[in-house]
CSV table of C-alpha atoms in Angstrom, one decimal:
chain,number,residue,atom,x,y,z
A,1,MET,CA,-145.8,3.5,-39.9
A,2,ALA,CA,-146.7,2.9,-43.5
A,3,LEU,CA,-147.1,6.0,-45.7
A,4,GLU,CA,-149.1,6.8,-48.8
A,5,ALA,CA,-147.3,5.7,-52.0
A,6,ASP,CA,-146.7,9.2,-53.2
A,7,ASP,CA,-144.3,12.0,-52.5
A,8,GLU,CA,-147.0,14.2,-51.1
A,9,ALA,CA,-147.5,12.0,-48.1
A,10,LEU,CA,-144.1,13.0,-46.8
A,11,GLY,CA,-143.2,15.9,-44.5
A,12,PHE,CA,-145.9,15.7,-41.7
A,13,THR,CA,-145.9,18.5,-39.2
A,14,PRO,CA,-145.4,17.7,-35.5
A,15,GLU,CA,-149.1,18.3,-34.9
A,16,GLN,CA,-150.1,16.0,-37.8
A,17,LEU,CA,-147.8,13.3,-36.5
A,18,GLU,CA,-149.2,13.6,-33.1
A,19,ALA,CA,-152.7,13.0,-34.3
A,20,ILE,CA,-151.6,10.1,-36.6
A,21,GLU,CA,-149.6,8.3,-33.9
A,22,ALA,CA,-151.4,9.1,-30.7
A,23,THR,CA,-152.4,5.9,-28.8
A,24,ASP,CA,-155.7,7.4,-27.4
A,25,ARG,CA,-158.7,5.2,-28.2
A,26,ARG,CA,-160.8,8.4,-28.6
A,27,LEU,CA,-159.5,11.4,-30.3
A,28,VAL,CA,-161.0,14.5,-31.8
A,29,VAL,CA,-159.0,16.7,-34.1
A,30,ARG,CA,-160.1,20.2,-34.7
A,31,ALA,CA,-158.3,21.0,-38.1
A,32,GLY,CA,-158.5,24.4,-39.7
A,33,ALA,CA,-158.9,25.1,-43.3
A,34,GLY,CA,-156.1,23.7,-45.4
A,35,ALA,CA,-154.7,21.8,-42.3
A,36,GLY,CA,-154.5,18.4,-44.2
A,37,LYS,CA,-157.1,16.6,-42.2
A,38,THR,CA,-157.8,14.0,-44.9
A,39,ARG,CA,-154.2,13.0,-45.0
A,40,VAL,CA,-154.1,12.8,-41.3
A,41,LEU,CA,-157.3,10.7,-41.1
A,42,THR,CA,-156.1,8.4,-43.9
A,43,GLN,CA,-152.7,8.0,-42.3
A,44,ARG,CA,-154.2,7.2,-38.9
A,45,VAL,CA,-156.3,4.4,-40.5
A,46,VAL,CA,-153.1,3.1,-42.1
A,47,ARG,CA,-151.1,3.3,-38.9
A,48,ARG,CA,-153.9,1.6,-36.9
A,49,VAL,CA,-154.3,-1.3,-39.4
A,50,THR,CA,-150.5,-1.9,-40.2
A,51,ASP,CA,-148.9,-1.2,-36.9
A,52,GLU,CA,-151.6,-2.9,-34.7
A,53,GLN,CA,-152.3,-5.7,-37.3
A,54,LEU,CA,-156.0,-4.9,-37.3
A,55,ASP,CA,-158.4,-6.3,-39.8
A,56,PRO,CA,-159.5,-3.4,-42.0
A,57,HIS,CA,-162.8,-5.0,-42.5
A,58,HIS,CA,-163.5,-4.1,-38.9
A,59,VAL,CA,-163.0,-0.3,-39.8
A,60,LEU,CA,-165.8,2.1,-40.6
A,61,VAL,CA,-165.1,5.6,-41.9
A,62,ALA,CA,-168.2,7.8,-42.1
A,63,THR,CA,-168.1,10.7,-44.5
A,64,PHE,CA,-170.6,13.2,-45.8
A,65,THR,CA,-170.2,12.9,-49.5
A,66,ARG,CA,-169.4,10.1,-52.0
A,67,LYS,CA,-166.6,12.3,-53.2
A,68,ALA,CA,-164.9,12.2,-49.8
A,69,ALA,CA,-165.4,8.5,-49.5
A,70,GLY,CA,-164.0,7.8,-52.9
A,71,ASP,CA,-160.9,10.1,-52.1
A,72,LEU,CA,-160.3,8.2,-49.0
A,73,ARG,CA,-160.5,4.8,-50.5
A,74,THR,CA,-158.1,5.9,-53.3
A,75,ARG,CA,-155.6,7.0,-50.7
A,76,LEU,CA,-155.9,3.9,-48.7
A,77,HIS,CA,-155.5,1.7,-51.8
A,78,ARG,CA,-152.2,3.7,-52.5
A,79,ALA,CA,-151.1,2.8,-49.0
A,80,GLY,CA,-151.8,-0.8,-49.6
A,81,VAL,CA,-154.9,-1.0,-47.3
A,82,GLU,CA,-158.0,-2.6,-48.7
A,83,GLY,CA,-161.3,-3.6,-47.1
A,84,VAL,CA,-162.1,-0.5,-45.0
A,85,ARG,CA,-165.7,0.5,-45.3
A,86,ALA,CA,-165.9,4.1,-46.3
A,87,GLY,CA,-169.0,5.9,-47.2
A,88,THR,CA,-171.7,8.3,-46.1
A,89,PHE,CA,-173.7,7.9,-43.0
A,90,HIS,CA,-176.7,7.0,-45.3
A,91,ARG,CA,-174.7,4.2,-46.9
A,92,ALA,CA,-173.8,2.8,-43.5
A,93,ALA,CA,-177.5,2.9,-42.5
A,94,LEU,CA,-178.6,1.2,-45.8
A,95,GLU,CA,-176.2,-1.6,-45.3
A,96,LEU,CA,-177.3,-2.1,-41.6
A,97,VAL,CA,-181.1,-2.0,-42.5
A,98,ARG,CA,-180.7,-4.2,-45.4
A,99,ASP,CA,-178.7,-6.8,-43.5
A,100,ALA,CA,-181.2,-6.7,-40.6
A,101,ARG,CA,-184.2,-7.2,-42.8
A,102,SER,CA,-182.4,-10.0,-44.8
A,103,ALA,CA,-181.7,-11.8,-41.5
A,104,HIS,CA,-185.6,-11.7,-40.7
A,105,GLY,CA,-186.4,-12.9,-44.3
A,106,GLN,CA,-187.7,-9.4,-45.3
A,107,ALA,CA,-187.2,-7.6,-48.6
A,108,PRO,CA,-184.5,-4.9,-48.7
A,109,PRO,CA,-185.8,-1.3,-48.1
A,110,VAL,CA,-187.0,0.6,-51.1
A,111,ILE,CA,-185.3,4.1,-51.1
A,112,ALA,CA,-187.3,7.1,-52.2
A,113,SER,CA,-184.7,8.8,-54.4
A,114,ASP,CA,-187.1,11.4,-55.7
A,115,ARG,CA,-188.7,12.9,-52.5
A,116,HIS,CA,-190.0,15.9,-54.3
A,117,ARG,CA,-192.5,13.8,-56.2
A,118,LEU,CA,-193.8,12.4,-52.9
A,119,PHE,CA,-194.4,16.0,-51.7
A,120,VAL,CA,-196.3,17.0,-54.8
A,121,GLU,CA,-198.5,14.0,-54.2
A,122,LEU,CA,-198.8,14.9,-50.5
A,123,ALA,CA,-199.9,18.4,-51.3
A,124,THR,CA,-202.7,17.0,-53.6
A,125,GLU,CA,-203.7,14.5,-50.8
A,126,LEU,CA,-203.9,17.3,-48.3
A,127,GLY,CA,-205.8,19.6,-50.6
A,128,LEU,CA,-203.0,22.2,-50.6
A,129,THR,CA,-203.0,24.3,-53.9
A,130,LEU,CA,-199.3,25.5,-53.8
A,131,PRO,CA,-196.8,26.6,-56.4
A,132,ALA,CA,-193.6,24.5,-56.9
A,133,PRO,CA,-191.4,26.9,-54.8
A,134,ALA,CA,-193.8,26.6,-51.8
A,135,ILE,CA,-193.9,22.8,-52.0
A,136,ALA,CA,-190.0,22.9,-52.1
A,137,ARG,CA,-190.0,25.0,-48.9
A,138,LEU,CA,-192.3,22.5,-47.1
A,139,GLU,CA,-190.0,19.6,-48.3
A,140,ALA,CA,-187.0,21.5,-46.9
A,141,GLU,CA,-188.7,22.1,-43.6
A,142,VAL,CA,-189.6,18.5,-43.2
A,143,SER,CA,-186.1,17.5,-43.9
A,144,TRP,CA,-184.8,20.0,-41.3
A,145,ALA,CA,-187.3,18.6,-38.8
A,146,LYS,CA,-186.2,15.0,-39.4
A,147,SER,CA,-182.6,15.9,-39.1
A,148,ARG,CA,-183.4,17.2,-35.6
A,149,ARG,CA,-185.5,14.1,-34.9
A,150,LEU,CA,-188.6,16.2,-34.6
A,151,ASP,CA,-192.1,14.8,-35.4
A,152,ALA,CA,-195.6,16.3,-35.7
A,153,THR,CA,-195.9,16.5,-31.9
A,154,THR,CA,-192.4,18.1,-31.2
A,155,TYR,CA,-191.9,20.3,-34.2
A,156,GLU,CA,-193.4,23.5,-33.0
A,157,ALA,CA,-191.3,23.6,-29.8
A,158,GLY,CA,-188.2,22.6,-31.7
A,159,ALA,CA,-188.7,25.2,-34.4
A,160,ARG,CA,-189.3,27.9,-31.8
A,161,ALA,CA,-186.1,26.9,-29.9
A,162,ALA,CA,-184.2,27.2,-33.1
A,163,ARG,CA,-185.9,30.5,-34.0
A,164,ARG,CA,-186.9,28.9,-37.2
A,165,ARG,CA,-188.7,30.9,-39.8
A,166,VAL,CA,-191.6,28.4,-40.4
A,167,PRO,CA,-192.9,28.3,-44.1
A,168,THR,CA,-196.5,27.9,-43.0
A,169,SER,CA,-198.6,27.7,-39.8
A,170,ASN,CA,-197.7,25.2,-37.2
A,171,GLU,CA,-201.0,23.5,-37.6
A,172,GLN,CA,-200.3,22.9,-41.3
A,173,MET,CA,-196.8,21.8,-40.6
A,174,GLN,CA,-198.1,19.2,-38.2
A,175,ARG,CA,-200.5,18.0,-40.9
A,176,VAL,CA,-197.7,17.9,-43.4
A,177,LEU,CA,-195.3,15.9,-41.1
A,178,GLU,CA,-198.0,13.4,-40.3
A,179,GLY,CA,-199.3,13.1,-43.8
A,180,TYR,CA,-195.7,12.6,-45.3
A,181,ASP,CA,-194.9,9.7,-42.8
A,182,ARG,CA,-198.3,8.2,-43.7
A,183,LEU,CA,-197.6,8.5,-47.4
A,184,CYS,CA,-194.2,6.8,-47.0
A,185,ARG,CA,-195.7,3.9,-45.2
A,186,LYS,CA,-198.4,3.7,-47.9
A,187,ARG,CA,-195.9,3.5,-50.6
A,188,GLY,CA,-193.6,1.2,-48.7
A,189,VAL,CA,-190.6,3.5,-49.0
A,190,LEU,CA,-187.9,5.1,-46.8
A,191,ASP,CA,-186.5,8.4,-47.5
A,192,PHE,CA,-183.0,9.2,-46.4
A,193,ASP,CA,-184.1,10.6,-43.0
A,194,GLY,CA,-186.3,7.6,-42.4
A,195,LEU,CA,-183.4,5.4,-43.4
A,196,LEU,CA,-181.3,7.0,-40.6
A,197,GLU,CA,-184.1,6.7,-38.1
A,198,GLU,CA,-184.7,2.9,-38.8
A,199,ALA,CA,-181.0,2.1,-38.6
A,200,THR,CA,-180.7,4.0,-35.3
A,201,ARG,CA,-183.8,2.3,-33.9
A,202,LEU,CA,-182.6,-1.2,-34.8
A,203,LEU,CA,-179.3,-0.6,-33.0
A,204,GLU,CA,-180.9,0.8,-29.9
A,205,HIS,CA,-183.7,-1.7,-29.6
A,206,ASP,CA,-182.6,-5.0,-31.4
A,207,LYS,CA,-179.9,-6.6,-29.4
A,208,GLU,CA,-179.2,-9.2,-32.1
A,209,VAL,CA,-178.6,-6.6,-34.7
A,210,ALA,CA,-176.5,-4.4,-32.4
A,211,ASP,CA,-174.3,-7.2,-31.3
A,212,ALA,CA,-173.7,-8.4,-34.9
A,213,PHE,CA,-172.8,-4.8,-35.9
A,214,HIS,CA,-170.5,-4.2,-33.0
A,215,TRP,CA,-168.8,-7.6,-33.7
A,216,ARG,CA,-168.0,-6.5,-37.2
A,217,THR,CA,-167.3,-2.8,-36.6
A,218,ARG,CA,-164.5,-2.1,-34.1
A,219,LEU,CA,-163.0,1.1,-35.2
A,220,PHE,CA,-164.9,4.3,-36.1
A,221,PHE,CA,-163.5,7.3,-38.0
A,222,VAL,CA,-165.6,10.3,-38.8
A,223,ASP,CA,-164.7,13.1,-41.3
A,224,GLU,CA,-166.2,16.6,-41.3
A,225,LEU,CA,-167.7,16.3,-37.7
A,226,GLN,CA,-168.9,19.9,-38.0
A,227,ASP,CA,-171.4,18.9,-40.7
A,228,MET,CA,-173.3,16.3,-38.4
A,229,ASN,CA,-176.9,16.9,-37.6
A,230,PRO,CA,-178.6,15.4,-34.4
A,231,ALA,CA,-180.0,12.4,-36.3
A,232,GLN,CA,-176.5,11.6,-37.6
A,233,PHE,CA,-175.0,12.0,-34.2
A,234,ASP,CA,-177.6,9.7,-32.7
A,235,PHE,CA,-176.9,7.2,-35.4
A,236,LEU,CA,-173.1,7.5,-34.7
A,237,ALA,CA,-173.8,7.1,-31.0
A,238,ALA,CA,-175.9,3.9,-31.6
A,239,MET,CA,-173.1,2.5,-33.9
A,240,ALA,CA,-170.3,3.4,-31.5
A,241,GLY,CA,-171.8,2.1,-28.3
A,242,ASP,CA,-170.7,3.0,-24.8
A,243,ASP,CA,-166.9,2.7,-25.1
A,244,PRO,CA,-165.9,3.2,-28.7
A,245,ASP,CA,-162.6,3.3,-30.4
A,246,LEU,CA,-163.3,6.6,-32.2
A,247,PHE,CA,-161.4,9.2,-34.2
A,248,GLY,CA,-163.0,12.2,-35.8
A,249,VAL,CA,-161.9,15.4,-37.6
A,250,GLY,CA,-163.7,18.7,-38.2
A,251,ASP,CA,-163.5,22.4,-38.2
A,252,PRO,CA,-166.3,24.4,-36.5
A,253,ASN,CA,-165.3,27.5,-38.6
A,254,GLN,CA,-166.4,25.5,-41.7
A,255,SER,CA,-170.0,24.7,-40.4
A,256,ILE,CA,-172.2,26.0,-43.2
A,257,TYR,CA,-175.2,23.6,-43.2
A,258,GLY,CA,-177.1,24.8,-40.2
A,259,TRP,CA,-180.0,25.8,-42.4
A,260,ASN,CA,-180.2,22.0,-43.2
A,261,GLY,CA,-180.0,20.8,-39.6
A,262,ALA,CA,-176.2,20.5,-39.1
A,263,ASP,CA,-174.9,21.6,-35.6
A,264,ALA,CA,-171.2,22.3,-35.1
A,265,ASN,CA,-171.7,22.1,-31.4
A,266,LEU,CA,-172.1,18.3,-31.8
A,267,LEU,CA,-168.3,18.1,-32.4
A,268,ASP,CA,-167.7,19.2,-28.7
A,269,GLN,CA,-170.3,16.8,-27.5
A,270,ILE,CA,-168.3,13.8,-28.5
A,271,ALA,CA,-165.8,14.5,-25.7
A,272,THR,CA,-168.8,14.9,-23.3
A,273,ARG,CA,-170.5,11.8,-24.3
A,274,TRP,CA,-167.5,9.5,-24.3
A,275,PRO,CA,-164.9,10.6,-21.7
A,276,PRO,CA,-162.0,10.4,-21.8
A,277,THR,CA,-161.7,11.9,-25.3
A,278,ARG,CA,-158.6,13.7,-26.2
A,279,VAL,CA,-158.9,16.9,-28.4
A,280,LEU,CA,-156.0,18.0,-30.6
A,281,THR,CA,-155.7,21.0,-32.9
A,282,LEU,CA,-154.1,21.2,-36.4
A,283,PRO,CA,-153.4,25.0,-36.6
A,284,ARG,CA,-151.4,25.3,-39.9
A,285,ASN,CA,-153.0,26.0,-43.2
A,286,HIS,CA,-150.8,24.4,-45.8
A,287,ARG,CA,-152.9,25.5,-48.8
A,288,SER,CA,-153.1,29.4,-48.7
A,289,THR,CA,-150.5,32.1,-48.4
A,290,GLU,CA,-150.2,34.0,-45.2
A,291,ALA,CA,-152.1,37.1,-46.8
A,292,ILE,CA,-155.0,34.9,-47.8
A,293,VAL,CA,-155.2,33.3,-44.4
A,294,ARG,CA,-155.1,36.6,-42.5
A,295,ALA,CA,-157.8,38.1,-44.7
A,296,ALA,CA,-160.0,34.9,-44.2
A,297,ILE,CA,-159.6,35.0,-40.5
A,298,ALA,CA,-160.6,38.7,-40.5
A,299,ALA,CA,-163.9,37.6,-42.2
A,300,LEU,CA,-164.8,35.7,-39.1
A,301,ASP,CA,-164.2,38.9,-37.0
A,302,GLU,CA,-163.7,36.9,-33.9
A,303,GLY,CA,-160.2,37.8,-32.9
A,304,PRO,CA,-157.2,35.5,-33.1
A,305,LEU,CA,-157.8,31.9,-34.1
A,306,ASP,CA,-155.8,28.8,-33.9
A,307,LEU,CA,-154.9,29.0,-37.6
A,308,VAL,CA,-151.7,30.1,-39.1
A,309,ALA,CA,-150.2,30.0,-42.6
A,310,ALA,CA,-147.5,27.7,-43.4
A,311,THR,CA,-146.4,30.0,-46.2
A,312,GLU,CA,-145.3,33.5,-45.5
A,313,GLY,CA,-146.2,36.5,-47.6
A,314,GLY,CA,-148.1,36.1,-50.7
A,315,GLU,CA,-150.0,38.6,-53.0
A,316,LEU,CA,-152.5,40.7,-51.0
A,317,PRO,CA,-156.1,39.7,-51.7
A,318,ARG,CA,-158.2,42.5,-53.4
A,319,ILE,CA,-161.7,43.8,-52.9
A,320,LEU,CA,-163.2,45.3,-56.0
A,321,ALA,CA,-166.5,47.2,-56.3
A,322,PHE,CA,-168.5,47.5,-59.4
A,323,GLU,CA,-171.5,49.7,-60.6
A,324,ASP,CA,-173.9,46.7,-61.4
A,325,ALA,CA,-174.0,43.0,-61.7
A,326,ALA,CA,-173.1,43.1,-65.4
A,327,ALA,CA,-170.0,45.1,-64.8
A,328,GLU,CA,-169.1,42.9,-62.0
A,329,ALA,CA,-169.4,39.7,-64.2
A,330,ALA,CA,-167.4,41.4,-66.9
A,331,GLY,CA,-164.7,42.5,-64.4
A,332,VAL,CA,-164.4,39.0,-63.0
A,333,ALA,CA,-164.2,37.5,-66.5
A,334,ALA,CA,-161.4,40.0,-67.3
A,335,TRP,CA,-159.6,38.9,-64.1
A,336,CYS,CA,-159.9,35.3,-65.2
A,337,ARG,CA,-158.3,36.2,-68.6
A,338,ALA,CA,-155.4,37.9,-66.8
A,339,MET,CA,-154.8,34.8,-64.7
A,340,HIS,CA,-154.4,32.7,-67.8
A,341,GLY,CA,-151.1,32.4,-69.4
A,342,PRO,CA,-148.5,29.9,-70.9
A,343,SER,CA,-147.9,28.4,-67.5
A,344,TRP,CA,-151.3,29.0,-66.0
A,345,TRP,CA,-154.1,26.7,-67.0
A,346,TRP,CA,-157.7,27.8,-67.0
A,347,HIS,CA,-158.7,25.1,-64.5
A,348,GLN,CA,-156.4,26.6,-61.9
A,349,THR,CA,-159.0,29.4,-61.5
A,350,ALA,CA,-162.4,29.2,-59.9
A,351,VAL,CA,-165.2,31.7,-59.6
A,352,LEU,CA,-167.6,31.2,-56.6
A,353,ALA,CA,-171.1,32.7,-56.1
A,354,ARG,CA,-173.8,32.2,-53.5
A,355,THR,CA,-176.4,30.9,-56.1
A,356,ASN,CA,-176.7,29.1,-59.3
A,357,ALA,CA,-178.5,32.0,-60.9
A,358,ALA,CA,-175.5,34.2,-60.2
A,359,LEU,CA,-173.3,31.7,-62.0
A,360,ASP,CA,-175.5,32.0,-65.1
A,361,ASP,CA,-174.6,35.7,-65.4
A,362,LEU,CA,-171.0,35.0,-64.7
A,363,ALA,CA,-170.9,32.2,-67.4
A,364,GLN,CA,-172.3,34.5,-70.0
A,365,ALA,CA,-169.8,37.1,-69.2
A,366,CYS,CA,-166.9,34.6,-69.5
A,367,ALA,CA,-168.2,33.4,-72.8
A,368,ALA,CA,-168.3,36.9,-74.2
A,369,ALA,CA,-164.7,37.5,-73.0
A,370,GLY,CA,-163.5,34.1,-74.6
A,371,VAL,CA,-163.0,32.5,-71.2
A,372,PRO,CA,-164.0,28.8,-71.3
A,373,THR,CA,-165.9,27.7,-68.1
A,374,ILE,CA,-167.2,24.5,-66.7
A,375,ARG,CA,-169.9,24.3,-64.0
A,376,LEU,CA,-169.6,22.0,-61.0
A,377,GLY,CA,-172.6,19.9,-60.6
A,378,ALA,CA,-175.2,20.2,-57.8
A,379,GLU,CA,-174.2,19.3,-54.3
A,380,GLN,CA,-174.1,15.6,-53.7
A,381,THR,CA,-177.1,14.2,-51.9
A,382,PRO,CA,-177.7,11.0,-50.1
A,383,ALA,CA,-179.4,9.8,-53.3
A,384,SER,CA,-176.2,10.1,-55.3
A,385,ASP,CA,-174.4,8.1,-52.7
A,386,LEU,CA,-176.8,5.3,-52.6
A,387,GLU,CA,-177.5,5.1,-56.4
A,388,ALA,CA,-173.8,4.3,-57.2
A,389,ASP,CA,-170.8,3.6,-55.1
A,390,LEU,CA,-168.1,4.6,-57.6
A,391,PRO,CA,-165.8,7.3,-56.4
A,392,ARG,CA,-166.0,10.5,-58.4
A,393,ARG,CA,-163.3,12.9,-57.5
A,394,TRP,CA,-163.0,16.5,-58.9
A,395,ASP,CA,-160.0,16.1,-61.2
A,396,PRO,CA,-159.0,18.7,-63.8
A,397,SER,CA,-157.6,16.0,-65.9
A,398,ASP,CA,-161.1,14.5,-66.3
A,399,VAL,CA,-162.6,17.6,-67.8
A,400,PRO,CA,-161.8,20.3,-70.4
A,401,ASP,CA,-159.3,23.0,-69.4
A,402,ALA,CA,-161.7,25.7,-68.2
A,403,VAL,CA,-162.4,28.2,-65.4
A,404,VAL,CA,-164.5,26.4,-62.8
A,405,LEU,CA,-167.9,28.0,-61.8
A,406,SER,CA,-169.3,26.9,-58.5
A,407,THR,CA,-171.5,27.8,-55.7
A,408,ILE,CA,-169.7,28.5,-52.4
A,409,HIS,CA,-171.4,25.5,-50.7
A,410,ARG,CA,-170.4,23.1,-53.5
A,411,ALA,CA,-166.9,24.3,-53.4
A,412,LYS,CA,-166.4,23.3,-49.8
A,413,GLY,CA,-163.5,20.9,-49.5
A,414,LEU,CA,-162.0,21.9,-52.9
A,415,GLU,CA,-159.0,24.1,-53.8
A,416,TRP,CA,-157.6,26.1,-56.7
A,417,ASP,CA,-154.7,28.4,-57.3
A,418,SER,CA,-156.8,31.5,-57.9
A,419,VAL,CA,-160.4,32.1,-56.7
A,420,ALA,CA,-162.8,35.0,-57.2
A,421,VAL,CA,-165.7,35.3,-54.6
A,422,THR,CA,-168.4,37.3,-56.1
A,423,GLY,CA,-171.7,39.0,-55.2
A,424,LEU,CA,-170.6,40.0,-51.7
A,425,THR,CA,-173.5,42.3,-50.9
A,426,GLU,CA,-176.0,42.7,-48.1
A,427,GLY,CA,-178.9,40.5,-48.9
A,428,SER,CA,-176.7,37.9,-50.7
A,429,LEU,CA,-174.0,37.3,-48.2
A,430,PRO,CA,-175.3,37.6,-45.5
A,431,ILE,CA,-178.5,36.4,-47.2
A,432,SER,CA,-181.5,38.5,-46.3
A,433,SER,CA,-183.3,35.7,-44.4
A,434,ALA,CA,-180.4,35.4,-41.9
A,435,THR,CA,-181.5,37.5,-38.9
A,436,THR,CA,-180.5,35.7,-35.8
A,437,THR,CA,-177.0,35.7,-34.3
A,438,ALA,CA,-176.5,32.0,-35.1
A,439,GLN,CA,-177.7,32.6,-38.7
A,440,LEU,CA,-175.3,35.5,-39.3
A,441,ASP,CA,-172.5,33.6,-37.7
A,442,GLU,CA,-173.0,30.8,-40.3
A,443,GLU,CA,-173.1,33.4,-43.1
A,444,ARG,CA,-169.6,34.6,-41.9
A,445,ARG,CA,-168.3,31.1,-41.9
A,446,LEU,CA,-169.6,30.7,-45.5
A,447,LEU,CA,-167.5,33.6,-46.6
A,448,TYR,CA,-164.5,32.2,-44.6
A,449,VAL,CA,-164.9,28.8,-46.4
A,450,ALA,CA,-165.0,30.7,-49.8
A,451,MET,CA,-161.9,32.8,-49.0
A,452,THR,CA,-159.9,29.7,-48.0
A,453,ARG,CA,-160.2,27.8,-51.2
A,454,PRO,CA,-157.4,29.5,-53.1
A,455,GLU,CA,-153.7,28.9,-52.8
A,456,SER,CA,-152.1,32.1,-54.2
A,457,ASN,CA,-154.6,34.6,-55.5
A,458,LEU,CA,-157.9,35.9,-54.0
A,459,LEU,CA,-160.4,38.3,-55.4
A,460,CYS,CA,-163.6,39.5,-53.6
A,461,THR,CA,-166.1,41.5,-55.6
A,462,TRP,CA,-169.5,43.2,-55.1
A,463,SER,CA,-171.7,45.6,-57.1
A,464,SER,CA,-173.8,48.4,-55.9
A,465,ASP,CA,-176.5,48.0,-58.5
A,466,GLY,CA,-176.7,51.7,-59.1
A,467,GLY,CA,-176.5,52.5,-55.3
A,468,THR,CA,-179.4,50.2,-54.3
A,469,LYS,CA,-177.2,47.6,-52.7
A,470,ALA,CA,-174.5,47.8,-50.0
A,471,ARG,CA,-171.3,46.1,-49.6
A,472,SER,CA,-171.4,43.0,-47.3
A,473,ARG,CA,-170.8,44.0,-43.7
A,474,PHE,CA,-168.4,41.0,-43.5
A,475,LEU,CA,-166.0,42.8,-45.9
A,476,ALA,CA,-165.4,45.7,-43.5
A,477,PRO,CA,-162.9,43.6,-41.2
A,478,VAL,CA,-161.3,42.1,-44.2
A,479,ALA,CA,-160.6,45.6,-45.7
A,480,VAL,CA,-159.0,46.7,-42.3
A,481,ALA,CA,-156.8,43.6,-42.4
A,482,LEU,CA,-155.7,44.2,-46.0
A,483,ASP,CA,-154.8,47.8,-45.2
A,484,ARG,CA,-152.8,46.6,-42.1
A,485,MET,CA,-150.9,44.2,-44.3
A,486,ALA,CA,-150.3,46.9,-46.9
A,487,THR,CA,-148.9,49.1,-44.2
A,488,GLU,CA,-146.7,46.4,-42.9
A,489,ARG,CA,-145.1,45.9,-46.3
A,490,ARG,CA,-144.6,49.6,-47.0
A,491,PRO,CA,-140.8,50.4,-47.0
A,492,LEU,CA,-139.8,52.3,-43.8
A,493,GLU,CA,-138.7,56.0,-44.2
A,494,GLY,CA,-137.1,58.6,-42.0
A,495,ASP,CA,-137.1,58.1,-38.2
A,496,ALA,CA,-138.9,54.8,-38.5
A,497,ARG,CA,-136.3,53.4,-40.8
A,498,SER,CA,-133.5,54.5,-38.4
A,499,ARG,CA,-135.2,53.0,-35.4
A,500,ARG,CA,-135.7,49.7,-37.3
A,501,ILE,CA,-131.9,49.7,-38.3
A,502,ALA,CA,-130.9,50.3,-34.7
A,503,GLU,CA,-133.2,47.5,-33.4
A,504,LEU,CA,-131.6,45.1,-35.9
A,505,ARG,CA,-128.1,46.1,-34.9
A,506,ALA,CA,-129.0,45.7,-31.2
A,507,ALA,CA,-130.1,42.2,-31.9
A,508,LEU,CA,-126.9,41.2,-33.5
A,509,PRO,CA,-124.4,39.1,-31.3
A,510,PRO,CA,-121.4,41.1,-30.0
A,511,ARG,CA,-118.4,41.1,-32.2
A,512,ASP,CA,-115.5,38.9,-31.2
A,513,GLU,CA,-112.6,41.3,-30.9
A,514,GLY,CA,-110.2,38.6,-30.4
């Protein structure tokens, strides 16, 4: 098996090697945080192409961000594999629709990269006098509906089943859904949801298109399975066909996009839809210390998980409380300064918050404390993937040496040596709009994602705002876990010490008297 052309590719665990070398045509890997899933996916592509002498042009890797696709192409290039198509679901859909239209002498699709402008126009057309935030909420709700393949006639039942908090009346949502589809047809454009829908429809109902696609695409690899929504799953099913050669990786505990239509349960449906599909688990976190992993698992509050740390010990994470948001921001800035030193670059530290507004306050506090910062950009959207196909990875060498400020959602998939997770109060995390069990579970997973970003140092902070805010309920089991770890590390005294010495002596092999 060919390996990546760098030293980091060496030293696969038995579980990783099994996932890479397994001969199963269909394989799903449940990979915990820090389990090295990208390396495993990359090396399985390399192994299949080189060992089985497969044409890489017949391989499609579906990702969820351009960054992930660029990262994977870079890794494959280092391993000497060129020609693999790696991109988001939307890029795969665009190529399919564009080729199908070209074959019929039609113009390529026009993508509506600024959907918000269409919704402003739609509000005027429907006579809705709404402020910008209300229009944005309607836009988000239409996107959610389309991610679930709901239309004007099925939206009400679908929203009720999902216990969705509808931003307006069902009657008005029906008008909005109908009007938006009508406006897109009138303008001759496809938005990203419409692009997936057309691509799926072509594969399902145009045999010529489907046959051509399936001839070209023989092997399917899917990253971040837990982030799929039903529309993407249906597109995958249409691409893969009835008996696919399919490999996917994902972690249900990192499913944090349910508000946008993602459904982690779809990961398990792959085995149901395409039997036999083998399911493997990568249980080792190679990123974080044991102390961080145990604290993060406690945040989920679901009992033991198939996740263990590859590195024992480590500094205990801390939970700090502050009087108000200003004091919290100043305290976090001071912590960042304390992290910095002759052998500790600023960019090795990140500060995470739930919202961009919270990051504004943190940036001001850091500036006042002389801590340089850089803000990660907004989350990548399908637009950013389709507007350019150049890989853009987060690489500290490309930016000034500065502490990274990011929302938790934007930080998913990234890592730093030290991380502060801020604003952990009721109403923020969990967010006040999370009322159902499913929504609260997703909020727990969001904290878990944040807490598994650091390698060595983790700080969790919150502020009471003068007694008006309460600490996040999710921190209670974390505090218990931290106390337990502190007790385990406390030196034994008295009878406990004597008992431990006796146990160790009893475990020693008998002395050879000869």
